[in-house]
Amino acid sequence: WGLEGTFTYTPSRLEGGGSHDQINVYTGRLDALYHFLPGAKVVPYAALGGGIISLGSDSTPDESHDDQDLVVDYGGGVKFFFNPDWALRFDVRHILDFNVRDKHKSQDFYNNLSVMAGVTWQIGGK
């Protein structure tokens, strides 16, 4: 078993209708990972977790672009270890964004797909 914390910040720009608003997107998640073959060089895993996503505008005083939602994610991936602590990692997650306090809600939840690749450094335990 493993525990993974994720925090992301994404600055973006909303354009259209004569406005140029800066929208800041913050996401925080905590996920549990179950590794199927923990002693192998190639380790498949399943992931399940949740967190929040927050969208905010610095340039819109009426907060019409502000939004905070709950997210739940699940998926899996594979790690390719090139030494006991470091691995190349490939991951796919289905992320469900549940609307909580949307002022202009068009639906109750949104489906998102996240595909990631990177390097993992594992600490603690065997």
JSON list of C-alpha atoms in Angstrom, two decimals:
[
{"chain": "A", "resi": 1, "resn": "TRP", "atom": "CA", "xyz": [0.00, 0.00, 0.00]},
{"chain": "A", "resi": 2, "resn": "GLY", "atom": "CA", "xyz": [1.06, 3.57, -0.57]},
{"chain": "A", "resi": 3, "resn": "LEU", "atom": "CA", "xyz": [-0.29, 7.05, 0.10]},
{"chain": "A", "resi": 4, "resn": "GLU", "atom": "CA", "xyz": [0.09, 9.87, -2.40]},
{"chain": "A", "resi": 5, "resn": "GLY", "atom": "CA", "xyz": [-0.59, 13.58, -2.01]},
{"chain": "A", "resi": 6, "resn": "THR", "atom": "CA", "xyz": [-1.00, 15.82, -5.06]},
{"chain": "A", "resi": 7, "resn": "PHE", "atom": "CA", "xyz": [-1.21, 19.62, -5.31]},
{"chain": "A", "resi": 8, "resn": "THR", "atom": "CA", "xyz": [-1.41, 21.49, -8.63]},
{"chain": "A", "resi": 9, "resn": "TYR", "atom": "CA", "xyz": [-1.74, 25.12, -9.65]},
{"chain": "A", "resi": 10, "resn": "THR", "atom": "CA", "xyz": [-2.82, 26.03, -13.18]},
{"chain": "A", "resi": 11, "resn": "PRO", "atom": "CA", "xyz": [-3.07, 29.65, -14.30]},
{"chain": "A", "resi": 12, "resn": "SER", "atom": "CA", "xyz": [-5.37, 30.09, -17.29]},
{"chain": "A", "resi": 13, "resn": "ARG", "atom": "CA", "xyz": [-7.00, 32.90, -19.19]},
{"chain": "A", "resi": 14, "resn": "LEU", "atom": "CA", "xyz": [-10.70, 33.22, -20.01]},
{"chain": "A", "resi": 15, "resn": "GLU", "atom": "CA", "xyz": [-11.24, 35.16, -23.22]},
{"chain": "A", "resi": 16, "resn": "GLY", "atom": "CA", "xyz": [-14.47, 36.13, -24.93]},
{"chain": "A", "resi": 17, "resn": "GLY", "atom": "CA", "xyz": [-17.10, 38.82, -24.83]},
{"chain": "A", "resi": 18, "resn": "GLY", "atom": "CA", "xyz": [-14.49, 41.53, -24.38]},
{"chain": "A", "resi": 19, "resn": "SER", "atom": "CA", "xyz": [-13.18, 40.21, -21.06]},
{"chain": "A", "resi": 20, "resn": "HIS", "atom": "CA", "xyz": [-9.72, 38.89, -20.30]},
{"chain": "A", "resi": 21, "resn": "ASP", "atom": "CA", "xyz": [-10.00, 37.25, -16.89]},
{"chain": "A", "resi": 22, "resn": "GLN", "atom": "CA", "xyz": [-7.21, 35.33, -15.21]},
{"chain": "A", "resi": 23, "resn": "ILE", "atom": "CA", "xyz": [-8.63, 32.10, -13.73]},
{"chain": "A", "resi": 24, "resn": "ASN", "atom": "CA", "xyz": [-6.46, 30.32, -11.15]},
{"chain": "A", "resi": 25, "resn": "VAL", "atom": "CA", "xyz": [-7.11, 26.60, -10.70]},
{"chain": "A", "resi": 26, "resn": "TYR", "atom": "CA", "xyz": [-5.89, 24.86, -7.51]},
{"chain": "A", "resi": 27, "resn": "THR", "atom": "CA", "xyz": [-6.30, 21.12, -6.98]},
{"chain": "A", "resi": 28, "resn": "GLY", "atom": "CA", "xyz": [-5.43, 19.05, -3.92]},
{"chain": "A", "resi": 29, "resn": "ARG", "atom": "CA", "xyz": [-5.92, 15.27, -3.66]},
{"chain": "A", "resi": 30, "resn": "LEU", "atom": "CA", "xyz": [-4.99, 12.40, -1.37]},
{"chain": "A", "resi": 31, "resn": "ASP", "atom": "CA", "xyz": [-4.93, 8.94, -2.96]},
{"chain": "A", "resi": 32, "resn": "ALA", "atom": "CA", "xyz": [-4.33, 5.40, -1.73]},
{"chain": "A", "resi": 33, "resn": "LEU", "atom": "CA", "xyz": [-2.32, 3.12, -4.06]},
{"chain": "A", "resi": 34, "resn": "TYR", "atom": "CA", "xyz": [-2.37, -0.66, -3.96]},
{"chain": "A", "resi": 35, "resn": "HIS", "atom": "CA", "xyz": [0.70, -2.25, -5.59]},
{"chain": "A", "resi": 36, "resn": "PHE", "atom": "CA", "xyz": [0.05, -5.72, -7.05]},
{"chain": "A", "resi": 37, "resn": "LEU", "atom": "CA", "xyz": [3.67, -6.98, -7.35]},
{"chain": "A", "resi": 38, "resn": "PRO", "atom": "CA", "xyz": [5.65, -4.84, -4.87]},
{"chain": "A", "resi": 39, "resn": "GLY", "atom": "CA", "xyz": [8.92, -6.78, -5.15]},
{"chain": "A", "resi": 40, "resn": "ALA", "atom": "CA", "xyz": [9.11, -6.78, -8.96]},
{"chain": "A", "resi": 41, "resn": "LYS", "atom": "CA", "xyz": [10.84, -4.38, -11.36]},
{"chain": "A", "resi": 42, "resn": "VAL", "atom": "CA", "xyz": [7.50, -3.74, -13.11]},
{"chain": "A", "resi": 43, "resn": "VAL", "atom": "CA", "xyz": [4.75, -2.93, -10.59]},
{"chain": "A", "resi": 44, "resn": "PRO", "atom": "CA", "xyz": [1.13, -2.41, -11.65]},
{"chain": "A", "resi": 45, "resn": "TYR", "atom": "CA", "xyz": [-1.07, -0.53, -9.19]},
{"chain": "A", "resi": 46, "resn": "ALA", "atom": "CA", "xyz": [-4.63, 0.67, -8.57]},
{"chain": "A", "resi": 47, "resn": "ALA", "atom": "CA", "xyz": [-5.46, 4.10, -7.13]},
{"chain": "A", "resi": 48, "resn": "LEU", "atom": "CA", "xyz": [-8.46, 5.57, -5.32]},
{"chain": "A", "resi": 49, "resn": "GLY", "atom": "CA", "xyz": [-8.81, 8.94, -3.64]},
{"chain": "A", "resi": 50, "resn": "GLY", "atom": "CA", "xyz": [-10.36, 12.36, -3.48]},
{"chain": "A", "resi": 51, "resn": "GLY", "atom": "CA", "xyz": [-9.88, 16.02, -2.74]},
{"chain": "A", "resi": 52, "resn": "ILE", "atom": "CA", "xyz": [-10.98, 19.48, -3.85]},
{"chain": "A", "resi": 53, "resn": "ILE", "atom": "CA", "xyz": [-10.64, 21.75, -6.86]},
{"chain": "A", "resi": 54, "resn": "SER", "atom": "CA", "xyz": [-10.89, 25.52, -6.54]},
{"chain": "A", "resi": 55, "resn": "LEU", "atom": "CA", "xyz": [-11.25, 28.02, -9.37]},
{"chain": "A", "resi": 56, "resn": "GLY", "atom": "CA", "xyz": [-10.87, 31.71, -8.68]},
{"chain": "A", "resi": 57, "resn": "SER", "atom": "CA", "xyz": [-10.48, 34.96, -10.58]},
{"chain": "A", "resi": 58, "resn": "ASP", "atom": "CA", "xyz": [-8.24, 37.78, -9.39]},
{"chain": "A", "resi": 59, "resn": "SER", "atom": "CA", "xyz": [-9.73, 40.24, -11.87]},
{"chain": "A", "resi": 60, "resn": "THR", "atom": "CA", "xyz": [-13.49, 39.68, -11.39]},
{"chain": "A", "resi": 61, "resn": "PRO", "atom": "CA", "xyz": [-14.82, 41.49, -8.30]},
{"chain": "A", "resi": 62, "resn": "ASP", "atom": "CA", "xyz": [-18.25, 39.80, -8.32]},
{"chain": "A", "resi": 63, "resn": "GLU", "atom": "CA", "xyz": [-16.66, 36.34, -7.92]},
{"chain": "A", "resi": 64, "resn": "SER", "atom": "CA", "xyz": [-18.71, 34.98, -10.85]},
{"chain": "A", "resi": 65, "resn": "HIS", "atom": "CA", "xyz": [-15.82, 32.68, -11.78]},
{"chain": "A", "resi": 66, "resn": "ASP", "atom": "CA", "xyz": [-15.14, 31.42, -8.22]},
{"chain": "A", "resi": 67, "resn": "ASP", "atom": "CA", "xyz": [-15.98, 27.76, -7.61]},
{"chain": "A", "resi": 68, "resn": "GLN", "atom": "CA", "xyz": [-14.96, 25.03, -5.15]},
{"chain": "A", "resi": 69, "resn": "ASP", "atom": "CA", "xyz": [-15.88, 21.40, -5.88]},
{"chain": "A", "resi": 70, "resn": "LEU", "atom": "CA", "xyz": [-15.23, 17.96, -4.44]},
{"chain": "A", "resi": 71, "resn": "VAL", "atom": "CA", "xyz": [-13.35, 15.48, -6.63]},
{"chain": "A", "resi": 72, "resn": "VAL", "atom": "CA", "xyz": [-13.16, 11.69, -6.49]},
{"chain": "A", "resi": 73, "resn": "ASP", "atom": "CA", "xyz": [-10.67, 9.79, -8.61]},
{"chain": "A", "resi": 74, "resn": "TYR", "atom": "CA", "xyz": [-9.85, 6.18, -9.45]},
{"chain": "A", "resi": 75, "resn": "GLY", "atom": "CA", "xyz": [-7.54, 4.51, -11.91]},
{"chain": "A", "resi": 76, "resn": "GLY", "atom": "CA", "xyz": [-4.28, 2.70, -12.18]},
{"chain": "A", "resi": 77, "resn": "GLY", "atom": "CA", "xyz": [-0.89, 2.56, -13.71]},
{"chain": "A", "resi": 78, "resn": "VAL", "atom": "CA", "xyz": [2.46, 0.90, -13.80]},
{"chain": "A", "resi": 79, "resn": "LYS", "atom": "CA", "xyz": [5.88, 1.71, -12.32]},
{"chain": "A", "resi": 80, "resn": "PHE", "atom": "CA", "xyz": [9.15, 0.60, -13.94]},
{"chain": "A", "resi": 81, "resn": "PHE", "atom": "CA", "xyz": [11.84, 0.55, -11.23]},
{"chain": "A", "resi": 82, "resn": "PHE", "atom": "CA", "xyz": [15.42, 1.24, -12.26]},
{"chain": "A", "resi": 83, "resn": "ASN", "atom": "CA", "xyz": [16.64, 1.03, -8.63]},
{"chain": "A", "resi": 84, "resn": "PRO", "atom": "CA", "xyz": [14.85, 0.24, -5.32]},
{"chain": "A", "resi": 85, "resn": "ASP", "atom": "CA", "xyz": [13.61, 3.83, -4.73]},
{"chain": "A", "resi": 86, "resn": "TRP", "atom": "CA", "xyz": [13.21, 5.37, -8.20]},
{"chain": "A", "resi": 87, "resn": "ALA", "atom": "CA", "xyz": [10.82, 4.42, -10.99]},
{"chain": "A", "resi": 88, "resn": "LEU", "atom": "CA", "xyz": [9.37, 5.65, -14.26]},
{"chain": "A", "resi": 89, "resn": "ARG", "atom": "CA", "xyz": [5.61, 5.90, -13.87]},
{"chain": "A", "resi": 90, "resn": "PHE", "atom": "CA", "xyz": [2.63, 5.88, -16.23]},
{"chain": "A", "resi": 91, "resn": "ASP", "atom": "CA", "xyz": [-0.85, 6.55, -14.84]},
{"chain": "A", "resi": 92, "resn": "VAL", "atom": "CA", "xyz": [-4.49, 6.96, -15.99]},
{"chain": "A", "resi": 93, "resn": "ARG", "atom": "CA", "xyz": [-7.20, 8.37, -13.69]},
{"chain": "A", "resi": 94, "resn": "HIS", "atom": "CA", "xyz": [-10.92, 9.01, -14.08]},
{"chain": "A", "resi": 95, "resn": "ILE", "atom": "CA", "xyz": [-11.68, 12.17, -12.06]},
{"chain": "A", "resi": 96, "resn": "LEU", "atom": "CA", "xyz": [-15.26, 13.01, -11.11]},
{"chain": "A", "resi": 97, "resn": "ASP", "atom": "CA", "xyz": [-15.82, 16.69, -10.24]},
{"chain": "A", "resi": 98, "resn": "PHE", "atom": "CA", "xyz": [-18.97, 17.07, -8.09]},
{"chain": "A", "resi": 99, "resn": "ASN", "atom": "CA", "xyz": [-20.55, 20.53, -8.11]},
{"chain": "A", "resi": 100, "resn": "VAL", "atom": "CA", "xyz": [-21.07, 21.82, -4.58]},
{"chain": "A", "resi": 101, "resn": "ARG", "atom": "CA", "xyz": [-21.93, 25.53, -4.57]},
{"chain": "A", "resi": 102, "resn": "ASP", "atom": "CA", "xyz": [-21.97, 26.50, -8.25]},
{"chain": "A", "resi": 103, "resn": "LYS", "atom": "CA", "xyz": [-23.88, 29.67, -9.02]},
{"chain": "A", "resi": 104, "resn": "HIS", "atom": "CA", "xyz": [-24.29, 28.75, -12.69]},
{"chain": "A", "resi": 105, "resn": "LYS", "atom": "CA", "xyz": [-24.55, 24.94, -12.40]},
{"chain": "A", "resi": 106, "resn": "SER", "atom": "CA", "xyz": [-25.38, 23.20, -15.68]},
{"chain": "A", "resi": 107, "resn": "GLN", "atom": "CA", "xyz": [-24.93, 19.65, -14.35]},
{"chain": "A", "resi": 108, "resn": "ASP", "atom": "CA", "xyz": [-24.21, 17.85, -11.06]},
{"chain": "A", "resi": 109, "resn": "PHE", "atom": "CA", "xyz": [-20.81, 16.43, -11.96]},
{"chain": "A", "resi": 110, "resn": "TYR", "atom": "CA", "xyz": [-18.18, 16.44, -14.69]},
{"chain": "A", "resi": 111, "resn": "ASN", "atom": "CA", "xyz": [-16.06, 13.56, -16.01]},
{"chain": "A", "resi": 112, "resn": "ASN", "atom": "CA", "xyz": [-12.36, 14.17, -16.55]},
{"chain": "A", "resi": 113, "resn": "LEU", "atom": "CA", "xyz": [-9.58, 11.88, -17.73]},
{"chain": "A", "resi": 114, "resn": "SER", "atom": "CA", "xyz": [-6.01, 12.40, -16.55]},
{"chain": "A", "resi": 115, "resn": "VAL", "atom": "CA", "xyz": [-3.06, 10.67, -18.25]},
{"chain": "A", "resi": 116, "resn": "MET", "atom": "CA", "xyz": [0.32, 11.21, -16.59]},
{"chain": "A", "resi": 117, "resn": "ALA", "atom": "CA", "xyz": [3.92, 10.13, -16.97]},
{"chain": "A", "resi": 118, "resn": "GLY", "atom": "CA", "xyz": [6.78, 10.94, -14.67]},
{"chain": "A", "resi": 119, "resn": "VAL", "atom": "CA", "xyz": [9.41, 9.84, -12.20]},
{"chain": "A", "resi": 120, "resn": "THR", "atom": "CA", "xyz": [8.55, 8.51, -8.73]},
{"chain": "A", "resi": 121, "resn": "TRP", "atom": "CA", "xyz": [10.76, 8.61, -5.66]},
{"chain": "A", "resi": 122, "resn": "GLN", "atom": "CA", "xyz": [9.44, 6.33, -2.92]},
{"chain": "A", "resi": 123, "resn": "ILE", "atom": "CA", "xyz": [10.30, 6.90, 0.72]},
{"chain": "A", "resi": 124, "resn": "GLY", "atom": "CA", "xyz": [9.62, 4.77, 3.79]},
{"chain": "A", "resi": 125, "resn": "GLY", "atom": "CA", "xyz": [9.01, 1.03, 4.13]},
{"chain": "A", "resi": 126, "resn": "LYS", "atom": "CA", "xyz": [10.24, -1.79, 1.97]}
]
